[in-house]
Coordinates of C-alpha atoms in Angstrom, one line a residue:
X1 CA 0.0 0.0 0.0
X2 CA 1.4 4.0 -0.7
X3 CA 2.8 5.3 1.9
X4 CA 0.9 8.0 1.1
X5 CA -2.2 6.4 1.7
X6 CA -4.1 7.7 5.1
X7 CA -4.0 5.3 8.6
X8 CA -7.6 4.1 9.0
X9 CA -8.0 1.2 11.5
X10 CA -11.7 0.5 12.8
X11 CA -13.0 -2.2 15.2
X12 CA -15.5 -4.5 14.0
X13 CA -17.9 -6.3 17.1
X14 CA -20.6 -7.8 16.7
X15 CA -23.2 -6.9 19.3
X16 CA -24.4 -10.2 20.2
X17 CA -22.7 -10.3 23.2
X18 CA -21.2 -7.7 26.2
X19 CA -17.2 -6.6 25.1
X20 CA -15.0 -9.1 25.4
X21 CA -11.9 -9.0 26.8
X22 CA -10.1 -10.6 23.0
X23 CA -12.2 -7.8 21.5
X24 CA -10.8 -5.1 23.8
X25 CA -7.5 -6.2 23.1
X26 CA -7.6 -5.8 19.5
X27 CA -9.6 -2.4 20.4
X28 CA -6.3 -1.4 21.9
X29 CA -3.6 -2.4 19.6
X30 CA -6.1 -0.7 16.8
X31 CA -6.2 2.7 18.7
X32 CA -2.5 2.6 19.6
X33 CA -1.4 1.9 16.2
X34 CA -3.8 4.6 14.3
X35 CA -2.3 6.9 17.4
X36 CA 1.3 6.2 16.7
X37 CA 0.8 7.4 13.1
X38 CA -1.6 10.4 13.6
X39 CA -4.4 8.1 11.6
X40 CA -8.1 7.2 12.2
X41 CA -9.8 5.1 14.5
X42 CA -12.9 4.0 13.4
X43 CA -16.0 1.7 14.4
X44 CA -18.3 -0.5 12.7
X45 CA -20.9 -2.8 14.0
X46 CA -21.5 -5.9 12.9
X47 CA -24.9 -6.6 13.3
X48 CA -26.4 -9.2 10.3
X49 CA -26.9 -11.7 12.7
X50 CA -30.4 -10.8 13.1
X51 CA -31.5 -13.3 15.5
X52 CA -28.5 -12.8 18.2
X53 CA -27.5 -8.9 17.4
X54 CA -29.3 -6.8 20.2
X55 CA -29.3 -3.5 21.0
X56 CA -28.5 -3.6 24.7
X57 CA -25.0 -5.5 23.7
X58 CA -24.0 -2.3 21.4
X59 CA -24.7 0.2 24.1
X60 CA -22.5 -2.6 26.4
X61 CA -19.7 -2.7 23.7
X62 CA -19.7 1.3 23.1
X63 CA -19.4 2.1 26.9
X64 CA -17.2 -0.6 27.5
X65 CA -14.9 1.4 24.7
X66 CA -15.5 4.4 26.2
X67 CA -14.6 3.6 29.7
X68 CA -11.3 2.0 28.9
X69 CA -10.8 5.8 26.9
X70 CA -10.7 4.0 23.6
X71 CA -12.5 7.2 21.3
X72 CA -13.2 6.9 18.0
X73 CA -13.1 9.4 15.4
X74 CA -16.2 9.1 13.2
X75 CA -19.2 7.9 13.5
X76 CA -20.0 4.2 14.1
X77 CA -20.9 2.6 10.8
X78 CA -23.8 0.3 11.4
X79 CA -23.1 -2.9 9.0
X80 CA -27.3 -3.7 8.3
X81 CA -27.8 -0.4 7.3
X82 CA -25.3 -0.7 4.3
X83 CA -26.9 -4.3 2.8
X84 CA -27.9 -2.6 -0.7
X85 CA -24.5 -2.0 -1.3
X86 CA -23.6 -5.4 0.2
X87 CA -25.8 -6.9 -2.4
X88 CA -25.3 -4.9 -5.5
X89 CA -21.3 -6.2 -4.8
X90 CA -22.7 -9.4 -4.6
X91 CA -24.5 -8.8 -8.0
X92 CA -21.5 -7.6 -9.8
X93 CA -19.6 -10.9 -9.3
X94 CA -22.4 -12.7 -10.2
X95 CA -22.3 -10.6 -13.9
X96 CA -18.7 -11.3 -14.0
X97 CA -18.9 -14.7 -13.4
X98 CA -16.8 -15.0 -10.2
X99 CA -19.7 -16.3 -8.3
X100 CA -23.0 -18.2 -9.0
X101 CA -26.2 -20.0 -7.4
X102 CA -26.0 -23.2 -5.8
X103 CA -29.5 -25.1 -5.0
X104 CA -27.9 -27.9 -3.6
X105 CA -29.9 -29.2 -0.1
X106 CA -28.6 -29.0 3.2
X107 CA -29.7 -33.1 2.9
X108 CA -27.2 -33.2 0.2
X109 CA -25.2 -31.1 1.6
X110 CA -24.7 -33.0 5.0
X111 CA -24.5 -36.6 2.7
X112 CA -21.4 -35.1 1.0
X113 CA -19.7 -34.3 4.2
X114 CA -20.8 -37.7 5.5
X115 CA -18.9 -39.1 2.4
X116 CA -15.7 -37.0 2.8
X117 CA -15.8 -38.1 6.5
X118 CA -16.1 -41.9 6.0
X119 CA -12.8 -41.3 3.2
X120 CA -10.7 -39.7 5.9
X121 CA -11.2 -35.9 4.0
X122 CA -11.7 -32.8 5.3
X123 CA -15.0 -31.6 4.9
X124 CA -15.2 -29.1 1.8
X125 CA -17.7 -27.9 -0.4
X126 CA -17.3 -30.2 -4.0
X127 CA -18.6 -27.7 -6.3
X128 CA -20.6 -29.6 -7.7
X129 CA -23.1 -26.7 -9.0
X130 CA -20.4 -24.4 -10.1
X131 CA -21.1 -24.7 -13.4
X132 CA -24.9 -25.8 -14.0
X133 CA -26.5 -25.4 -17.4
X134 CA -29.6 -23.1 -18.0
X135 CA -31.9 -26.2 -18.2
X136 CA -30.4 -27.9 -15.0
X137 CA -31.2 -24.5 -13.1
X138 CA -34.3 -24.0 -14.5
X139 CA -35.0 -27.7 -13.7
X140 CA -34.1 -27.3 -10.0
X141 CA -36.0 -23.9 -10.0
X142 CA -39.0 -26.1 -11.4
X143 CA -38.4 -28.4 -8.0
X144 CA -39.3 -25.1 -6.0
X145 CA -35.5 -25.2 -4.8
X146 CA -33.8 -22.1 -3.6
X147 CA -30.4 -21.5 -3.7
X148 CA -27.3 -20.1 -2.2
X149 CA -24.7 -17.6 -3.7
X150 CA -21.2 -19.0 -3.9
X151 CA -17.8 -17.5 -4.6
X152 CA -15.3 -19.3 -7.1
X153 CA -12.3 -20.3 -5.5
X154 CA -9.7 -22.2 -7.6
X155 CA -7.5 -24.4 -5.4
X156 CA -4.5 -24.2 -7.3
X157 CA -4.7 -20.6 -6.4
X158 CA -2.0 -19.4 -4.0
X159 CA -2.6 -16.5 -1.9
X160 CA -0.2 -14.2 -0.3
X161 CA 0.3 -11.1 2.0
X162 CA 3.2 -9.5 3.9
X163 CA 1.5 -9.4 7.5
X164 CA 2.9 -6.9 9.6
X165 CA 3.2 -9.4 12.8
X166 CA 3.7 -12.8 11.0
X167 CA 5.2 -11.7 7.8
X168 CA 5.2 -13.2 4.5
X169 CA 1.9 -15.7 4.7
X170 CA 0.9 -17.8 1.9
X171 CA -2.5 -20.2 1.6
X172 CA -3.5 -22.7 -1.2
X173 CA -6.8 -22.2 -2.3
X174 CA -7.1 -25.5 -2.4
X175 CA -7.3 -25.4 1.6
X176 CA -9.8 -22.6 1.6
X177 CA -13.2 -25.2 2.1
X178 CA -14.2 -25.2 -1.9
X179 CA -16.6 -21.9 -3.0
X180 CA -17.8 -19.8 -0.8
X181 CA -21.0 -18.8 0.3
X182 CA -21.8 -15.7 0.4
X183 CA -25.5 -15.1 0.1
X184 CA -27.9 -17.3 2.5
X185 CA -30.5 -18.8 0.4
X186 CA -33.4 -17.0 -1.4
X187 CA -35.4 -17.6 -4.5
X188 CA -33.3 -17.5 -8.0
X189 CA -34.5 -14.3 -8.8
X190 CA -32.9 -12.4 -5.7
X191 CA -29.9 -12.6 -3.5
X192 CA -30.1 -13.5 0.3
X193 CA -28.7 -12.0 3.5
X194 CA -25.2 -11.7 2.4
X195 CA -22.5 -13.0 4.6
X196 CA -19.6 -12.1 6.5
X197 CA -16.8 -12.7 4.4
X198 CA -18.2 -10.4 1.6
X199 CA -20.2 -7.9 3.7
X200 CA -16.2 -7.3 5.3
X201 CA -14.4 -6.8 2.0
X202 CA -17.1 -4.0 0.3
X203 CA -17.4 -2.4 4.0
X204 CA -13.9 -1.9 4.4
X205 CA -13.5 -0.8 1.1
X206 CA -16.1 1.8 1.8
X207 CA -14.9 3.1 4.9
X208 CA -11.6 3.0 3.1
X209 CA -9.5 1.1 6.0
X210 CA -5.8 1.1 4.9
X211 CA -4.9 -1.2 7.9
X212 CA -7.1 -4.5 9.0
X213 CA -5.8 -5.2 12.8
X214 CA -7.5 -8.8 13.9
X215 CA -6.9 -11.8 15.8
X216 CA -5.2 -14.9 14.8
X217 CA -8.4 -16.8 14.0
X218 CA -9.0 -14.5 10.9
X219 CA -5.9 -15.5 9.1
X220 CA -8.4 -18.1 7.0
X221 CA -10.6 -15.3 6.0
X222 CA -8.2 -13.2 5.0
X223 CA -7.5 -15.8 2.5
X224 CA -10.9 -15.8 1.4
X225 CA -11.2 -11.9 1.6
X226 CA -8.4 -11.3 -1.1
X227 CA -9.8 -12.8 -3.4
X228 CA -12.7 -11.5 -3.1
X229 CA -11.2 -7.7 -2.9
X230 CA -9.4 -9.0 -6.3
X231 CA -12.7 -9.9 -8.0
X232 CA -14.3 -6.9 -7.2
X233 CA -11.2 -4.6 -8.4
X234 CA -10.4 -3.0 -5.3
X235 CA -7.4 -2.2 -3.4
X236 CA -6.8 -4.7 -0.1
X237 CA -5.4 -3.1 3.2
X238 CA -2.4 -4.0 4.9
X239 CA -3.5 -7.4 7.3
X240 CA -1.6 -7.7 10.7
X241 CA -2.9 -11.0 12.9
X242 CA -2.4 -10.7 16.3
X243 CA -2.2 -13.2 18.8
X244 CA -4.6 -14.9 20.9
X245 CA -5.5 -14.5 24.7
X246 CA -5.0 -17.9 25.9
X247 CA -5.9 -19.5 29.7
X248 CA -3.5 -21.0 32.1
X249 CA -3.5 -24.1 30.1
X250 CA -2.0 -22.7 27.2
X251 CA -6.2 -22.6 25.3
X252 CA -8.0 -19.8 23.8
X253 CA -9.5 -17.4 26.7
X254 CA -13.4 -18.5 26.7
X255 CA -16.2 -17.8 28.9
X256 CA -15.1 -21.8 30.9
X257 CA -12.5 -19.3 32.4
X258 CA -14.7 -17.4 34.1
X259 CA -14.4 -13.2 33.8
X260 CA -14.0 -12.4 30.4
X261 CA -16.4 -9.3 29.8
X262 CA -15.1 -6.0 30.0
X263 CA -17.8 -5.2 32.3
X264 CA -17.5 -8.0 34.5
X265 CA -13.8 -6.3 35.2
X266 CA -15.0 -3.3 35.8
X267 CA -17.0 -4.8 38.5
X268 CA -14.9 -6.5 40.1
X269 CA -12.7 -3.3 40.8
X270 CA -10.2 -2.7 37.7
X271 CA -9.2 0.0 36.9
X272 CA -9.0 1.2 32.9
X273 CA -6.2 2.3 33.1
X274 CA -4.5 -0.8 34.7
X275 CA -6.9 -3.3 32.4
X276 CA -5.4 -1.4 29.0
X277 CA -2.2 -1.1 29.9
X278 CA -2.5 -5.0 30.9
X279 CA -4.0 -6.0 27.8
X280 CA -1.7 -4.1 25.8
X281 CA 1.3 -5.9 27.4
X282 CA -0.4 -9.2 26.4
X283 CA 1.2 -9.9 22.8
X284 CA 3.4 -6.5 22.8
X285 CA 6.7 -5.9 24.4
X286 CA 7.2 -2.4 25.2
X287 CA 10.9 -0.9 24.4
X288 CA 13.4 -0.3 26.7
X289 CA 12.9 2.7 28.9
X290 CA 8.9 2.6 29.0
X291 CA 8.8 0.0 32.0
X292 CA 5.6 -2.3 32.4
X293 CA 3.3 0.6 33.9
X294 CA 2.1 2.7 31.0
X295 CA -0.5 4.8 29.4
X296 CA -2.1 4.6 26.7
X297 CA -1.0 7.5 25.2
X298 CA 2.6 6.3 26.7
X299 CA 2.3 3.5 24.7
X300 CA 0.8 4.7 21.6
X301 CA 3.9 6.8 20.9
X302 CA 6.4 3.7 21.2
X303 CA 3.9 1.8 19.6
X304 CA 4.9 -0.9 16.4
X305 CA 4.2 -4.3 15.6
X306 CA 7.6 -5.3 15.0
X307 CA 8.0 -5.7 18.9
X308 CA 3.3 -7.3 18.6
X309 CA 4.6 -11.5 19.6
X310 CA 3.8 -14.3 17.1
X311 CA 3.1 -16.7 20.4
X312 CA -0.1 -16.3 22.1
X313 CA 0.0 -14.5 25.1
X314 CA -1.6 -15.9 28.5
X315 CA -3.6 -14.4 30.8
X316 CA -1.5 -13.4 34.5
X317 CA -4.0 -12.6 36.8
X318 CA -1.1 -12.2 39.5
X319 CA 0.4 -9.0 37.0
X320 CA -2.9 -7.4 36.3
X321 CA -3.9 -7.3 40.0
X322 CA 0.1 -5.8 40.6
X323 CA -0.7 -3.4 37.6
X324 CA -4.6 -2.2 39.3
X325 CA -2.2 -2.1 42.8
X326 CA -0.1 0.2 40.9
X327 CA -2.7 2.3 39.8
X328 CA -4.4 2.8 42.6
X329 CA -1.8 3.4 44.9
X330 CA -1.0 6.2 42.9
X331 CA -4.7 8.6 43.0
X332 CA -4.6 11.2 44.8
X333 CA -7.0 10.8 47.4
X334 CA -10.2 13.1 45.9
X335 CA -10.0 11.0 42.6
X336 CA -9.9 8.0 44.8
X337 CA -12.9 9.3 46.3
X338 CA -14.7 9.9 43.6
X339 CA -14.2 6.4 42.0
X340 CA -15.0 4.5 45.7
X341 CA -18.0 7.1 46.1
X342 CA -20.6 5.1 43.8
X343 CA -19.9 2.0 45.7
X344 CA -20.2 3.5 49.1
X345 CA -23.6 5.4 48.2
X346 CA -24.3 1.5 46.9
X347 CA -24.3 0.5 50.2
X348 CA -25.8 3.4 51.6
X349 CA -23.2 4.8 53.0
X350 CA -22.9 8.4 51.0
X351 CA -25.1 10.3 53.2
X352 CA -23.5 8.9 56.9
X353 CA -23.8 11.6 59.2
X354 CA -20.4 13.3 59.8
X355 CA -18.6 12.0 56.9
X356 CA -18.6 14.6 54.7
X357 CA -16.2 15.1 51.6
X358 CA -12.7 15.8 53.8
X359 CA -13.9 12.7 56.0
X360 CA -14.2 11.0 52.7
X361 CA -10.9 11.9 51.5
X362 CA -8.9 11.2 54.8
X363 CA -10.4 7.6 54.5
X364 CA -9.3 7.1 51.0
X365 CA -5.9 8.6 52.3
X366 CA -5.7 6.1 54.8
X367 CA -7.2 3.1 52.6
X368 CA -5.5 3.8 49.4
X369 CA -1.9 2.5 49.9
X370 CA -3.1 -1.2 51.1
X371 CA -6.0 -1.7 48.0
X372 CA -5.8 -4.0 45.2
X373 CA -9.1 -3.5 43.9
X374 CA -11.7 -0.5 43.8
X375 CA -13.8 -3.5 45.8
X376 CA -11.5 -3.5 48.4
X377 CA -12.2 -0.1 49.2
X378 CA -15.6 -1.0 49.9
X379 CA -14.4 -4.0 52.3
X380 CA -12.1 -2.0 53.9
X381 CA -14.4 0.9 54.7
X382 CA -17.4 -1.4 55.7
X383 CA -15.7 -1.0 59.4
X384 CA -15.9 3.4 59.7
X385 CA -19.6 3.4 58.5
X386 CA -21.0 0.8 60.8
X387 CA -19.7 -1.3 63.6
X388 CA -18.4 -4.5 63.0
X389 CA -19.5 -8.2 64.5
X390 CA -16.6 -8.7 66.2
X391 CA -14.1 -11.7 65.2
X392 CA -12.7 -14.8 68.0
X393 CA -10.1 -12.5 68.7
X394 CA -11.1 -9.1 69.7
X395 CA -13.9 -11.1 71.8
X396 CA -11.2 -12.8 73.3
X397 CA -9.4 -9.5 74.3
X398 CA -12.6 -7.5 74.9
X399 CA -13.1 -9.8 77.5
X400 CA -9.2 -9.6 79.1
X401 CA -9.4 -7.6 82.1
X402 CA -6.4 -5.6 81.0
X403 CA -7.6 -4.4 78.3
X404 CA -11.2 -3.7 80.1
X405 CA -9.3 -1.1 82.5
X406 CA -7.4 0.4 80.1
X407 CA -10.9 0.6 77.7
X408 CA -12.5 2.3 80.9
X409 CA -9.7 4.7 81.9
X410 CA -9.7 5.6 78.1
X411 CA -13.6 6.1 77.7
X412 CA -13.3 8.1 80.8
X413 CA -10.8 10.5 79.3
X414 CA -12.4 10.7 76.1
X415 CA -13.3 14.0 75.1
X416 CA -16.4 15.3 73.2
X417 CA -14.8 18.0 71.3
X418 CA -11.9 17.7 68.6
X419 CA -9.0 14.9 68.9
X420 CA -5.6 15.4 67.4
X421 CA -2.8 13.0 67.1
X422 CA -1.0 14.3 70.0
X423 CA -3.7 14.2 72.4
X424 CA -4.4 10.8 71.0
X425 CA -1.0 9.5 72.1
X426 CA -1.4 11.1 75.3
X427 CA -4.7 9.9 76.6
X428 CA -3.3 6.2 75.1
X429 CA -0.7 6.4 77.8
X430 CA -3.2 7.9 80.9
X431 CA -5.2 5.1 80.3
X432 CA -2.3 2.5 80.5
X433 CA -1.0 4.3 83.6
X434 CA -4.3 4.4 85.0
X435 CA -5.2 1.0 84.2
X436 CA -1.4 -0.3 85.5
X437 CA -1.1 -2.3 81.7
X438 CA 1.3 -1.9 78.9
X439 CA 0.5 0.7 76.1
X440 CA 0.2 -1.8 73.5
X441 CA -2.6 -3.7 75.7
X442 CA -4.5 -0.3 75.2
X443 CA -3.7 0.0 71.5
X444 CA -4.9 -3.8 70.8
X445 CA -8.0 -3.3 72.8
X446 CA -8.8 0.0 71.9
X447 CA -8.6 -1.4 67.7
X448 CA -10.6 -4.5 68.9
X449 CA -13.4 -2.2 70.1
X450 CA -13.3 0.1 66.8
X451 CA -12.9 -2.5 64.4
X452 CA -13.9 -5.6 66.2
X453 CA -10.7 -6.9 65.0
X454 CA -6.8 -7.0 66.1
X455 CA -5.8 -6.0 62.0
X456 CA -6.5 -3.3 60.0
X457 CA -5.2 -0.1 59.4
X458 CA -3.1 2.3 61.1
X459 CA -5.2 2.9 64.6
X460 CA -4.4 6.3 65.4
X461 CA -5.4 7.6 61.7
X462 CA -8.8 4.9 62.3
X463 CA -9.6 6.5 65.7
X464 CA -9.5 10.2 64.5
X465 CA -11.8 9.3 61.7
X466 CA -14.2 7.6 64.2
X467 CA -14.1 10.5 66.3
X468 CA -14.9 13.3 63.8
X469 CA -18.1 10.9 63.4
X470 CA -18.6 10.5 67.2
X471 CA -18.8 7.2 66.7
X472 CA -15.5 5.9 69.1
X473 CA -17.2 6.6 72.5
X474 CA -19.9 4.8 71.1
X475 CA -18.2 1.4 70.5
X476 CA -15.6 1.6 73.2
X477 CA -18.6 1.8 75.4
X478 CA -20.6 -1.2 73.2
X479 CA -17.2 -2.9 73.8
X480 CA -17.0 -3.0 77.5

């Protein structure tokens, strides 16, 4: 293709299901590419699958693209709203020959595979209507037969492409599956829903896309697909196949393996920016000097696919949590307030007396440093907006009469108006004086009563933040 030639890359889901994570990925390596080379980022859904294409999974896809700040630059191109044109290109290889109707039965059909099968062949289309003569049509037209469109494919052609991740490729036509349907079936006089293979070619060609950035499983197709851009004299884009998300086990990433919507992700506490800078690690090796923790326009100005891996890449739950860590530990502790703040007011927790916005953002200061996920803030917080059951072990000490003086001669000393961290120490040590203990036998049951545990985070900072709410004297009292 001329270098002078434009960068157009688009994204091409099919909304009959929520984004997936293999979807996102390519998504990513689209946007960063088209990015790197001050190109277009485009969108097209593909929604002919009538039956399992829904609305509420293209709203799912578009805000899944949205969240993870993947913009596009025009607007979406909806794939069913173009058929015409899919079928008058459908109607010009039919006048030129390079495709024709097929009224063979799907009983035939499936005998013919049964055949093949029982040989020890692959199953393939034989042809066997690829060159019918006006009366045999007419005679299976006469049966009330409808019929399919297929595309010519000669198996002694041999296709190639230079692919920007795998290089040179080359496919026999002869391993292609025989001709190609391309129309679904309809009476002779019109052509049926056409199909994915040539509804791709004439779309791409209209949206003129210089680059087509897939998956792995597509290299077949875009086998198919050149031919079909060479029979209807147009230019092809540049292919690049990337590779696949696989498992643990070294298998394509499916739904078996639990989480692999977008959405479900973002439930579970990702981040964006931690999930796209994790997918984008899974098949590219960043260059030296950019590190593992990136974003996205980080990596869109180092981006190439000369360092995109031929080897799928598997999924590492263990670095994607690190990555979210990483992210998270770094907010400051308003926007970590504003992203915890829907999942508090979830839980009913927004409107807690006392805890107002700087409350708020002290508790994200405090919580922030320990959180692997956005859901951990909720867990972690669940303690400072209502008292906890206590665990076996702050009973245990609750009930220590150590640490019952010392809770006493602290409760006693408590006061009503403002606490600071120096007064805090100091009343710490009265009430271990007073109650003839050690300090740290105050500390431990003075965290027991607040948290109705003996872990968590740092008690001073928790005790303050109690306080402003008025809710210390409370437990320490509910406590003894």
């Amino acid at each position: 293709m001329p270098a002078t030639v434009p960068v157009r890359v688009r994204l091409a889901p099919s909304p009959t299901g929520t984004l997936h994570i293999g979807t996102a990925r390519t998504a990513v390596f689209n946007w960063l590419f088209a990015r790197h080379l001050g190109g277009a980022f485009l969108l097209r859904i593909e929604d002919t699958d009538r039956e399992r294409s829904k609305p509420e999974f293209t709203d799912n896809i578009l805000d899944g693209l949205r969240w993870l700040g993947l913009t596009w630059d025009e607007e979406p191109v909806v794939q069913s709203e173009r058929i015409e044109a899919h079928r008058q290109a459908i109607g010009q290889l039919l006048a030129s020959g390079h495709a024709y109707r097929c009224y063979a039965s799907d009983a035939e059909l499936a005998a013919m595979r049964e055949r093949q099968q029982a040989e020890g062949r692959a199953p393939r289309y034989d042809n066997l209507h690829r060159d019918l003569s006006a009366e045999q049509q007419q005679a299976y037209i006469a049966e009330g037969r409808e019929a399919v469109i297929r595309f010519r494919i000669d198996d002694g052609a041999t296709i190639t492409w230079n692919d920007l991740v795998r290089g040179e490729m080359r496919w026999a036509g002869s391993d292609l599956g025989g001709d190609m349907v391309i129309a679904r079936r309809a009476p002779a006089d019109a052509i049926g829903d056409p199909l994915y293979n040539l509804v791709v070619v004439v779309d791409d060609a209209a949206m003129a896309i210089s680059h087509v950035i897939r998956g792995e499983d597509h290299i077949a197709n875009t086998g198919k697909q050149l031919l079909l851009y060479a029979a209807l004299g147009l230019t092809p884009p540049v292919f690049a196949h990337t590779p696949l998300i696989l498992n643990q086990e070294g298998r394509k990433l499916s739904k078996r393996d639990g989480v692999t919507s977008v959405g479900d992700f973002r439930t579970m506490g990702y981040t964006a920016e931690a999930l796209v800078n994790y997918m984008t690690l899974l098949g590219w090796s960043p260059p030296e000097g950019i590190g593992e923790r990136f974003s996205l326009e980080q990596a869109a100005a180092v981006f190439s696919f000369e360092r995109v891996n031929r080897a799928g890449a598997r999924f590492d739950w263990d670095k994607l949590n690190w990555l979210n860590a990483q992210v998270l530990h770094g907010l400051a502790a308003g926007e970590l307030r504003q992203r915890l703040l829907p999942l508090w007011q979830a839980r009913g927790w927004g409107e807690t007396a006392g805890a107002d916005v700087a409350w708020q953002e002290d508790l994200c200061a405090l919580l922030g440093p320990s959180l692997s996920l956005l859901a951990d803030g909720v867990d972690q917080a669940a303690p400072f907006f209502a008292a906890p059951e206590p665990d076996g072990a702050a009973l245990a000490l609750r009930a220590d009469a150590g640490s019952r003086g010392a809770l006493t001669a602290l409760l006693e000393r408590l006061p009503q108006g403002p606490l600071d961290t120096e007064t805090a120490q100091g009343l710490l040590a009265e009430a271990a004086t007073a109650a003839g203990v050690k300090k740290g036998v105050v500390m431990k049951g003075l965290r027991a009563a607040l948290l109705g545990s003996l872990k968590g985070p740092d008690l001073l900072t928790t005790w303050l933040l109690l306080h402003r709410l008025g809710s210390d004297r409370e437990r320490i009292a509910a406590a003894l």
